[in-house]
PDB file of C-alpha atoms in Angstrom:
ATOM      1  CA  UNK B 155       0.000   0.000   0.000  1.00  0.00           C
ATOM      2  CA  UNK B 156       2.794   2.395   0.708  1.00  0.00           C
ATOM      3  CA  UNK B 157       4.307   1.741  -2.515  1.00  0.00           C
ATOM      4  CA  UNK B 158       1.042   2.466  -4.278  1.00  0.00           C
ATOM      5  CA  UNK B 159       0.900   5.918  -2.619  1.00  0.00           C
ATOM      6  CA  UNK B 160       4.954   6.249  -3.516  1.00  0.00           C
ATOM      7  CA  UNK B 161       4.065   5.934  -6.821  1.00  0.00           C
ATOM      8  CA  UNK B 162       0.952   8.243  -6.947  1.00  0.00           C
ATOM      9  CA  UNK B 163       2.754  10.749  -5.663  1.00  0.00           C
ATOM     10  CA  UNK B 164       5.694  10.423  -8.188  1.00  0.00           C
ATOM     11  CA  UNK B 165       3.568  10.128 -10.762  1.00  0.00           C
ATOM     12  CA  UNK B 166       1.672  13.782  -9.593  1.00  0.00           C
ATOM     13  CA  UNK B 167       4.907  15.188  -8.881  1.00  0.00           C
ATOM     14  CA  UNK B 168       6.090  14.472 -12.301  1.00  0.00           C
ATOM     15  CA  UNK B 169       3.422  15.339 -14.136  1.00  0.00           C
ATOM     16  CA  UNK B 170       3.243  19.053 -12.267  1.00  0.00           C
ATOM     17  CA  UNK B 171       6.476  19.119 -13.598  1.00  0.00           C
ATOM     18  CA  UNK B 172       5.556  18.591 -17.147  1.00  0.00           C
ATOM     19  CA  UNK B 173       2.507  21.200 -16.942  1.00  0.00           C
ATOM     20  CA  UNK B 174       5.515  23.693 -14.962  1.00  0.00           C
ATOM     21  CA  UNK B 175       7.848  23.178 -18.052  1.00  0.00           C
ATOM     22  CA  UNK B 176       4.803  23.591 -20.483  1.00  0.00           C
ATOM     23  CA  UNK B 177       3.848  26.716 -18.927  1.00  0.00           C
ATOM     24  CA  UNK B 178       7.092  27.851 -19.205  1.00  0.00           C
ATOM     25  CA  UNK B 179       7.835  27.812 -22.931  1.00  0.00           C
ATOM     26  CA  UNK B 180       4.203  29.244 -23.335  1.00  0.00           C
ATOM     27  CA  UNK B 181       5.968  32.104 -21.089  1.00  0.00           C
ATOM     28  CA  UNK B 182       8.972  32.409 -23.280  1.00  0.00           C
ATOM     29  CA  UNK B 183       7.261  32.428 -26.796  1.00  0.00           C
ATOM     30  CA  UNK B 184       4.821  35.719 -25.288  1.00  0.00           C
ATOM     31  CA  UNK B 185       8.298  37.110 -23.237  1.00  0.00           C
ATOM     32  CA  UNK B 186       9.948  36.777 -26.937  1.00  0.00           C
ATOM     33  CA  UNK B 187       7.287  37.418 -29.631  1.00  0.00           C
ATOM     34  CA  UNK B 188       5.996  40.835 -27.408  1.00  0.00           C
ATOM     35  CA  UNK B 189       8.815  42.386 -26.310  1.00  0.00           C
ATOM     36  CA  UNK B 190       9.213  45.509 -28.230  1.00  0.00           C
ATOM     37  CA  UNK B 191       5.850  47.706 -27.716  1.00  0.00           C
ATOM     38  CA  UNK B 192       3.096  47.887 -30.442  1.00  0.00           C
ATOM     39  CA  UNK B 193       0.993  50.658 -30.522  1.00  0.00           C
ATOM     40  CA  UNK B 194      -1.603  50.260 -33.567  1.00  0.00           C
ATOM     41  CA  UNK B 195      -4.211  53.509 -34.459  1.00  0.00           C
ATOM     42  CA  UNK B 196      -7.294  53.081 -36.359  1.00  0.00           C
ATOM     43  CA  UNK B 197     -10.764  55.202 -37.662  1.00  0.00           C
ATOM     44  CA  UNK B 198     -13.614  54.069 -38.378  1.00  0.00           C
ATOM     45  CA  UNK B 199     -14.513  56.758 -41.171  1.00  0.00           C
ATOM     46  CA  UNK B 200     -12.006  59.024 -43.059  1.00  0.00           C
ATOM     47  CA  UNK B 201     -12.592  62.453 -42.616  1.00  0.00           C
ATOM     48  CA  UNK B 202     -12.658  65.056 -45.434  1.00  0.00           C
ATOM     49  CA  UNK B 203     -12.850  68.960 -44.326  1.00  0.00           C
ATOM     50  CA  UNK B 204     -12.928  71.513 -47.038  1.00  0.00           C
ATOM     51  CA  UNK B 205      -9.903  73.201 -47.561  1.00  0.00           C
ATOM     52  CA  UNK B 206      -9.903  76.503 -46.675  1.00  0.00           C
ATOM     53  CA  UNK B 207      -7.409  79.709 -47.089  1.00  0.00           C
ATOM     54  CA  UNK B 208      -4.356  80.131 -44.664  1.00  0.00           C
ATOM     55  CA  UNK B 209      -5.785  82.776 -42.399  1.00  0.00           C
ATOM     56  CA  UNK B 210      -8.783  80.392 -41.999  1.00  0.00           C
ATOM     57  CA  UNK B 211      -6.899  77.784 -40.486  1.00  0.00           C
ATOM     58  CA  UNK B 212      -7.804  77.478 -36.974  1.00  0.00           C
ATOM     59  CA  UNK B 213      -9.077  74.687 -34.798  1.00  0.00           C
ATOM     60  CA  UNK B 214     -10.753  75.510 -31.192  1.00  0.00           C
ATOM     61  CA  UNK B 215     -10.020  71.794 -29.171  1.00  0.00           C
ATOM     62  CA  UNK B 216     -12.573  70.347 -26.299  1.00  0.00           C
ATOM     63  CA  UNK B 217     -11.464  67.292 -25.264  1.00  0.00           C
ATOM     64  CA  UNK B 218     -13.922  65.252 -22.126  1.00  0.00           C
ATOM     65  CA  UNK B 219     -13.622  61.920 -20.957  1.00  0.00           C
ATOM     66  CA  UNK B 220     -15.573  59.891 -18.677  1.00  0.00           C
ATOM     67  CA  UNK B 221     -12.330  57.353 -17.311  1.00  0.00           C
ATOM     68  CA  UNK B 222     -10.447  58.369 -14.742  1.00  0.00           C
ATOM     69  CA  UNK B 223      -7.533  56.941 -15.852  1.00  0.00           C
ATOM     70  CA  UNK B 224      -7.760  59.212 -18.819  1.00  0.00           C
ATOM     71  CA  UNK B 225      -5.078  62.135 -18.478  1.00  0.00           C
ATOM     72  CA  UNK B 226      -6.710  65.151 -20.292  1.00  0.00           C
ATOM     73  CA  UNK B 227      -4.313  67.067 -19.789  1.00  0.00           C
ATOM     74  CA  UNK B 228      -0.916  65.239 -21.072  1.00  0.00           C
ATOM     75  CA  UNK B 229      -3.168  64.331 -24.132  1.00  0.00           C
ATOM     76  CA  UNK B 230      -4.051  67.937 -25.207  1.00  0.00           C
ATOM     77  CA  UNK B 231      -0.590  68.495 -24.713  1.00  0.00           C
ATOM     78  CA  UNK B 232       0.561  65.775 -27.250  1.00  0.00           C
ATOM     79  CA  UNK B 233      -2.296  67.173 -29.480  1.00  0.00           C
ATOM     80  CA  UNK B 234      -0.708  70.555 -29.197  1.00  0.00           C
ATOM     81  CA  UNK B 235       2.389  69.272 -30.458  1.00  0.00           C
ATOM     82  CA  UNK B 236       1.015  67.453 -33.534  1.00  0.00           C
ATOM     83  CA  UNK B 237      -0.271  70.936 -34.908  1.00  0.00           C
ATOM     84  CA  UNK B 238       2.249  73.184 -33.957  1.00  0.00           C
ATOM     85  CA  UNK B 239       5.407  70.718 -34.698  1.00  0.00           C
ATOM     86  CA  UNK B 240       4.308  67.936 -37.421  1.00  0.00           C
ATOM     87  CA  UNK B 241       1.217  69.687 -38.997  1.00  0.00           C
ATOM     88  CA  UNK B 242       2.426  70.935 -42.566  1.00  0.00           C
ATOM     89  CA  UNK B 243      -0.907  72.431 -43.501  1.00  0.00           C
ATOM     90  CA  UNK B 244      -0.589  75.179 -41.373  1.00  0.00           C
ATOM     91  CA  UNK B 245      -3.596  74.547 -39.219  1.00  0.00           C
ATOM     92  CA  UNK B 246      -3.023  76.076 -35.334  1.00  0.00           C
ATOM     93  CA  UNK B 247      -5.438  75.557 -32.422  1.00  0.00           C
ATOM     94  CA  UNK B 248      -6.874  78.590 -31.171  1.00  0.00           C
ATOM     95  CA  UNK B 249      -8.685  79.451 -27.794  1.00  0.00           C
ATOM     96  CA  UNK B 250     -11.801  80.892 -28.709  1.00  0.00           C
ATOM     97  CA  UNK B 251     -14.156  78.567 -30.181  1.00  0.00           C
ATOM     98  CA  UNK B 252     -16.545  81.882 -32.071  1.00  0.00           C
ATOM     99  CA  UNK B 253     -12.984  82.819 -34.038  1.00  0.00           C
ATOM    100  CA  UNK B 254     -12.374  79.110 -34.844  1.00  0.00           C
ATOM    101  CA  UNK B 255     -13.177  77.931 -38.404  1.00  0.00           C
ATOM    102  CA  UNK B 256     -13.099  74.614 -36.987  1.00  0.00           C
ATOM    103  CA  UNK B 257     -14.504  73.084 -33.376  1.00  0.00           C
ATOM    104  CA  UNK B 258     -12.912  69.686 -32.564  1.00  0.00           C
ATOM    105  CA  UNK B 259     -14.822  67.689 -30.182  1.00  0.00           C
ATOM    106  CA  UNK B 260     -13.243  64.212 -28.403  1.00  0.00           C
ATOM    107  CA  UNK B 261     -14.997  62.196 -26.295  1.00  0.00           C
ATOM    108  CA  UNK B 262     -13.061  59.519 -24.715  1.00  0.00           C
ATOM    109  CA  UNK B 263     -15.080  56.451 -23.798  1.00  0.00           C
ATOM    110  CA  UNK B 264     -12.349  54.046 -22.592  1.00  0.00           C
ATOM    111  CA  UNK B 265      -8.480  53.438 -21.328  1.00  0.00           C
ATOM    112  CA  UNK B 266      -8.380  49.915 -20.238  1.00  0.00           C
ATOM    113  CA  UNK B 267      -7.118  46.284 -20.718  1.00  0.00           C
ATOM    114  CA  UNK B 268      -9.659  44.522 -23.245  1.00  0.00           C
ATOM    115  CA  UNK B 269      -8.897  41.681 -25.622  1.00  0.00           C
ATOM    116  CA  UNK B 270      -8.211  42.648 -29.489  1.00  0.00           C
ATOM    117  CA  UNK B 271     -11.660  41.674 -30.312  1.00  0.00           C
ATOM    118  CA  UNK B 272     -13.157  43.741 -27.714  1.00  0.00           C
ATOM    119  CA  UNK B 273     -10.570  46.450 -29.931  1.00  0.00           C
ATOM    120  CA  UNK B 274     -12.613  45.630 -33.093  1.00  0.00           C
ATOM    121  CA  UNK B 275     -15.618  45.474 -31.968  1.00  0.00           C
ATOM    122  CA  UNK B 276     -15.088  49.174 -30.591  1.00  0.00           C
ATOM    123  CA  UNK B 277     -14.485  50.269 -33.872  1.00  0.00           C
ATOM    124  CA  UNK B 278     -16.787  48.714 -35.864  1.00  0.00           C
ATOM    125  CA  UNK B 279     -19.539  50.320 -33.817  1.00  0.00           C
ATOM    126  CA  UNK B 280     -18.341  53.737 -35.350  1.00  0.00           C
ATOM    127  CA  UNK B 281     -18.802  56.875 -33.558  1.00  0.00           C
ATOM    128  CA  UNK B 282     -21.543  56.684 -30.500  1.00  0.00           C
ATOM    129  CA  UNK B 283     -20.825  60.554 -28.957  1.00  0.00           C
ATOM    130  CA  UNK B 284     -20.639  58.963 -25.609  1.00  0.00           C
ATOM    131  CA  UNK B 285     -24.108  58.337 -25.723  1.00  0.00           C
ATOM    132  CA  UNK B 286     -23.886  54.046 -24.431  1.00  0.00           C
ATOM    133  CA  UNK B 287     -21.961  53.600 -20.986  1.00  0.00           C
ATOM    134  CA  UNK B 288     -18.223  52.821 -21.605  1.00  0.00           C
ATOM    135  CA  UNK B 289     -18.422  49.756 -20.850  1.00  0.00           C
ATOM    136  CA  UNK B 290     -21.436  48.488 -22.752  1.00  0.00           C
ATOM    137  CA  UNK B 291     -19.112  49.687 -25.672  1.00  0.00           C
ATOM    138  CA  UNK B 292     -16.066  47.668 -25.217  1.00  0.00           C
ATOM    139  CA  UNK B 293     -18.038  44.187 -23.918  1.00  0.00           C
ATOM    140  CA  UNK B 294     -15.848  41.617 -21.878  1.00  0.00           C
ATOM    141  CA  UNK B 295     -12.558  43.061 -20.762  1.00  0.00           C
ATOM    142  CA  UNK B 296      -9.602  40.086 -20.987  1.00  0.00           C
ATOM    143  CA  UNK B 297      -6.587  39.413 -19.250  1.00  0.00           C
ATOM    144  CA  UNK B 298      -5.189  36.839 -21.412  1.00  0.00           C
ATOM    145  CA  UNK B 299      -2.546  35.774 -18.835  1.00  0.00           C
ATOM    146  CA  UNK B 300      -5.498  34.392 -16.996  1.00  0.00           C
ATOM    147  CA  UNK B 301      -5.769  31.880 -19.895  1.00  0.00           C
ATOM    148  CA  UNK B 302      -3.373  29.581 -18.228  1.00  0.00           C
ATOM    149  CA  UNK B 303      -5.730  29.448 -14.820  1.00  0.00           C
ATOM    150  CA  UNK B 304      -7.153  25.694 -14.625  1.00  0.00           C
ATOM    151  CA  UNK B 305      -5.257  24.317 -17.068  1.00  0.00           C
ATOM    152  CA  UNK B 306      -4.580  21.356 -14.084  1.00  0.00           C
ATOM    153  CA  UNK B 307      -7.424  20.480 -11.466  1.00  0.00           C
ATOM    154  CA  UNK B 308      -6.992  19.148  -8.204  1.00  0.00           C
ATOM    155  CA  UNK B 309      -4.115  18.286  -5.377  1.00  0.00           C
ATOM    156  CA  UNK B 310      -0.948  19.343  -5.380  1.00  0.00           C
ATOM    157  CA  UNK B 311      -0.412  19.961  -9.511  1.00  0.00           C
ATOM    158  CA  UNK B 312      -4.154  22.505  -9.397  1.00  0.00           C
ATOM    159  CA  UNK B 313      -2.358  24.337  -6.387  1.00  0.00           C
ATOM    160  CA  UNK B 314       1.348  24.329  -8.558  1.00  0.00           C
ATOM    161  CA  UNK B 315      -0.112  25.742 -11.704  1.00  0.00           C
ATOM    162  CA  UNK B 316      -2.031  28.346 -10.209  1.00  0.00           C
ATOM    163  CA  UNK B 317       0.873  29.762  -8.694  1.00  0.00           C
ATOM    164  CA  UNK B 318       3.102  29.581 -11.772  1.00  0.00           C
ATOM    165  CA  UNK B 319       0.023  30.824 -13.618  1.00  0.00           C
ATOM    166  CA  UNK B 320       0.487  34.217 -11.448  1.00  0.00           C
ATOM    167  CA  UNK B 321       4.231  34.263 -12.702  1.00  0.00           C
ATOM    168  CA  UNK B 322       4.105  33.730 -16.378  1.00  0.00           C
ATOM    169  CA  UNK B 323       4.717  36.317 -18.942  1.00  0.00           C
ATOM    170  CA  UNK B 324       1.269  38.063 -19.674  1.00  0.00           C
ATOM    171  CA  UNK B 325       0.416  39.191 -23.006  1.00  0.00           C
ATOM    172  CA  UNK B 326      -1.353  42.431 -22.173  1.00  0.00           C
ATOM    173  CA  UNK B 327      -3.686  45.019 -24.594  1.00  0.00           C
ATOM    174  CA  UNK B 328      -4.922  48.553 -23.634  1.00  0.00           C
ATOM    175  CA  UNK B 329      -7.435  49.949 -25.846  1.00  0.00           C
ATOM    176  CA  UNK B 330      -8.408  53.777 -25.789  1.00  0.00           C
ATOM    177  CA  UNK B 331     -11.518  54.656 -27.932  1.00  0.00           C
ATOM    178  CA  UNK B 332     -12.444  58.300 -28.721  1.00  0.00           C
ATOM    179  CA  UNK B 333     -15.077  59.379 -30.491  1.00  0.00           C
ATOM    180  CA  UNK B 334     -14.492  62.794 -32.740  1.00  0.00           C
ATOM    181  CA  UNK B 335     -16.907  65.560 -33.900  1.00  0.00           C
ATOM    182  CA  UNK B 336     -15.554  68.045 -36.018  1.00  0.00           C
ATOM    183  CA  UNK B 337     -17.801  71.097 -36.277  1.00  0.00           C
ATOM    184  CA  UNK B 338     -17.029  73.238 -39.616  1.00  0.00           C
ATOM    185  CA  UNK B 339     -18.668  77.007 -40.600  1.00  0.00           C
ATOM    186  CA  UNK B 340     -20.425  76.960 -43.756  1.00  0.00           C
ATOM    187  CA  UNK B 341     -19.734  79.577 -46.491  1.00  0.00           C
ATOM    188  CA  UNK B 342     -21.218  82.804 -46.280  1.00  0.00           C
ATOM    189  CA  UNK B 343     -25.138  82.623 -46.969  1.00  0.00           C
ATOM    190  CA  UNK B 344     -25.370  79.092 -46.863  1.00  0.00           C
ATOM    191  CA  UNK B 345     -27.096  77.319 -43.912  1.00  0.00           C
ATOM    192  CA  UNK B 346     -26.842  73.455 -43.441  1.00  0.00           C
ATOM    193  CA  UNK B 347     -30.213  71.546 -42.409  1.00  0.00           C
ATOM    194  CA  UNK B 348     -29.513  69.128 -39.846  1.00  0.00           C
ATOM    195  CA  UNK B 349     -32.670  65.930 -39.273  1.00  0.00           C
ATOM    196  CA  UNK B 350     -32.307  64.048 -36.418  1.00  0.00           C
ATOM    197  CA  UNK B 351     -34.516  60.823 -35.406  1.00  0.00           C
ATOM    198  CA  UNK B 352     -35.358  59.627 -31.880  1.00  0.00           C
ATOM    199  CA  UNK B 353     -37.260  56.367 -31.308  1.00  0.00           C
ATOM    200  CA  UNK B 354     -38.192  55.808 -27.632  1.00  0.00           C
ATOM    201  CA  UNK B 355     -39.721  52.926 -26.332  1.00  0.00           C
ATOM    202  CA  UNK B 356     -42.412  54.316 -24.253  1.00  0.00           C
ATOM    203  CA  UNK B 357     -44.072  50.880 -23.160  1.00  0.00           C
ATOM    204  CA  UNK B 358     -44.266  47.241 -24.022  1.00  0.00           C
ATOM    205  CA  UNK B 359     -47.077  48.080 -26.026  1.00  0.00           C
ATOM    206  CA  UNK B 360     -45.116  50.498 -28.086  1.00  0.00           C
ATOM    207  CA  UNK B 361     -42.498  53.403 -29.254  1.00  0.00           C
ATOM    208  CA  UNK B 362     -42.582  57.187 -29.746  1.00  0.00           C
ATOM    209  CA  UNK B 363     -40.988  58.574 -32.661  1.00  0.00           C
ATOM    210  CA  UNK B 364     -39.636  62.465 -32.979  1.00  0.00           C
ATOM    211  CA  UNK B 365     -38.171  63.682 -35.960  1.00  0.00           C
ATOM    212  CA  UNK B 366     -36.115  66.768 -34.905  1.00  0.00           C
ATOM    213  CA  UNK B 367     -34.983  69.283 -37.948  1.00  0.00           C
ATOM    214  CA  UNK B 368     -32.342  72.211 -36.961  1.00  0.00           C
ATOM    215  CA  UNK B 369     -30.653  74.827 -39.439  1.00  0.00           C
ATOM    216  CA  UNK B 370     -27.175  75.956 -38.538  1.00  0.00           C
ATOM    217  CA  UNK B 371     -24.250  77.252 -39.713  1.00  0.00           C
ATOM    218  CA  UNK B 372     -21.365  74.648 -39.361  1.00  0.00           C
ATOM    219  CA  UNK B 373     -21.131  71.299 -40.880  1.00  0.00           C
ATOM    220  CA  UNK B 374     -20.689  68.196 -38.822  1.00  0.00           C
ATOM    221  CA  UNK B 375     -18.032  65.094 -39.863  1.00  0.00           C
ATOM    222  CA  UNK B 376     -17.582  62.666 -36.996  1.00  0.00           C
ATOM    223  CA  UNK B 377     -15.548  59.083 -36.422  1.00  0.00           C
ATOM    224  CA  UNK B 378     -14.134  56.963 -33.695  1.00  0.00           C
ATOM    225  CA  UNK B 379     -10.549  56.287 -32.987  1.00  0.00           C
ATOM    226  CA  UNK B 380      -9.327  53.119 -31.613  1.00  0.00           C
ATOM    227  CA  UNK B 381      -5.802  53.043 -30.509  1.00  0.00           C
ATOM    228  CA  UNK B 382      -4.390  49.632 -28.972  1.00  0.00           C
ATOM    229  CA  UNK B 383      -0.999  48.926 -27.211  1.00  0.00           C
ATOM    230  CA  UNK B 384       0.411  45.267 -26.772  1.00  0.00           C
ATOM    231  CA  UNK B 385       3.459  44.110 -25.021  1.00  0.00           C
ATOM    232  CA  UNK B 386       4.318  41.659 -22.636  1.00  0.00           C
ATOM    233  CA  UNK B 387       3.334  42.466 -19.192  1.00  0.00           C
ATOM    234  CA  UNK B 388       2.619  45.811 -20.317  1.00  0.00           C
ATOM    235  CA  UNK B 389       1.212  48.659 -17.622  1.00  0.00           C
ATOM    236  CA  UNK B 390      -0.167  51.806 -18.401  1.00  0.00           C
ATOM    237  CA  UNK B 391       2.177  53.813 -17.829  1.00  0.00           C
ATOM    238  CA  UNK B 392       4.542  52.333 -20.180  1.00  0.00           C
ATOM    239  CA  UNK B 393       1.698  52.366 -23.137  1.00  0.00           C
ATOM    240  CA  UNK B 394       0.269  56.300 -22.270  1.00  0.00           C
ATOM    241  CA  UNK B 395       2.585  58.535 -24.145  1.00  0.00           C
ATOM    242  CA  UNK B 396       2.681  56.786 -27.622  1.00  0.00           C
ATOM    243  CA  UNK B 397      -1.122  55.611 -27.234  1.00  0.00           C
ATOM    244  CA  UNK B 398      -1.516  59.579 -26.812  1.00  0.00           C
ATOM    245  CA  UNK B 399       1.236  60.600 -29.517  1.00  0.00           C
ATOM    246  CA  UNK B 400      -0.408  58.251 -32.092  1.00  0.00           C
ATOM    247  CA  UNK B 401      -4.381  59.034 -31.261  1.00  0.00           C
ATOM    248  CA  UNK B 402      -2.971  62.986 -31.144  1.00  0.00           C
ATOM    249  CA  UNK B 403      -1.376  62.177 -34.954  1.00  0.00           C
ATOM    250  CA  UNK B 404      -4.744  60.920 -36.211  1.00  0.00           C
ATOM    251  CA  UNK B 405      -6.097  64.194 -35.001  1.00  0.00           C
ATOM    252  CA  UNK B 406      -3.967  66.313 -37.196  1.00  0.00           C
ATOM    253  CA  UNK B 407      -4.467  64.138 -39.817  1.00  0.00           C
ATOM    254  CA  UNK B 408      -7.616  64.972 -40.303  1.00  0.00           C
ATOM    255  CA  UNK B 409      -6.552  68.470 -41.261  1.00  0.00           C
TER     256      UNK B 409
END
């Protein structure tokens, strides 16, 4: 009988082994194929503005986010840069939004880990204005690192993994999504006609509809930005300044 048990327990000890050496060349391959950082930026509709002469070419910025996490300031600052550095066109942001040509308004809905379908998913949806909850907009947040968690049930090789699981290399994604309204005066005389349609569910035996028309002056264009960073036990921190430098770039770009 003691035998029997001597065995057993070889036989679990070698076999945590086995799942301890597979873990660990599932760590190498993410330590080796993410080490350098990839920051990726995408839109989910090219914007077009009319060109206009040189004097005319001034952009009032409002940037708001709902995350916390979210550093409005540094951002603005990296947007700042874009324009007054990189910019070629000879655009300039301006203070007062009633001498602006142009009004560019961000909303930024998310700065969190999420998975890169979560990332696609975000920008299929297109621009939403901030109108959905940011995290109805992203869906399921992953750590993929917790992909390794009960790879090995039970005794002493379920209690091994999960602590080697809490050691591996992670592969980690942060995702920032910003939605972008760019607000642009019409020429002289010319007013732009804006119809907008609400349906509201006012009972489960039916909906109101309201059909909304405005006239105005400025023209609206408006997108979403997705911008996605992905290294190997990536934080934050290390991901903020190109995530902003990048999403900032597809700002000017539009101009």
């Amino acid at each position: 009988m003691k035998t029997s048990r001597f065995y057993s327990l070889v036989k679990i000890l070698m076999l945590g082994c086995f799942l301890l050496a597979l873990g660990g060349c599932a760590a190498t391959q993410v330590a080796l194929g993410k080490k350098d950082l990839d920051v990726q930026t995408r839109t989910s509709t090219a914007i077009f503005v009319d060109p206009v002469p040189q004097e005319r070419r001034s952009i009032y910025l409002d940037v708001r986010s709902g995350v916390m996490e979210f550093d409005r300031r540094a951002f603005k600052q990296f947007v700042s840069e874009q324009f007054t550095q990189f910019n070629d066109s000879g655009y300039r942001l301006v203070d007062d939004p009633d001498a602006a040509q142009f009004q560019m308004i961000a909303y930024v809905l998310n700065l969190e880990k999420a998975s890169p379908s979560a990332a696609e998913a975000a920008l299929g949806q297109g621009y939403q204005g901030g109108a959905i909850a940011a995290g109805a907009a992203i869906g399921a947040v992953s750590d993929s690192g917790n992909r390794y968690r009960g790879a090995a049930t039970g005794g002493v090789v379920g209690g091994a993994m999960e602590f080697v699981s809490g050691a591996l290399v992670k592969d980690v994604t942060y995702m920032l999504v910003c939605d972008v309204q760019i607000k642009e005066k019409a020429a002289d005389g010319a007013f732009v006609r804006k119809d907008t349609q609400i349906d509201t569910k006012v009972s489960d035996a039916g909906s109101s509809r309201q059909t909304v028309s405005e006239v105005s002056t400025m023209k609206e264009y408006r997108t979403r930005i997705v911008t996605t960073a992905n290294q190997a036990n990536l934080e934050l921190k290390d991901a903020q300044d190109e995530m902003f430098k990048k999403t900032a770039f597809a700002f000017s770009g539009f101009f």
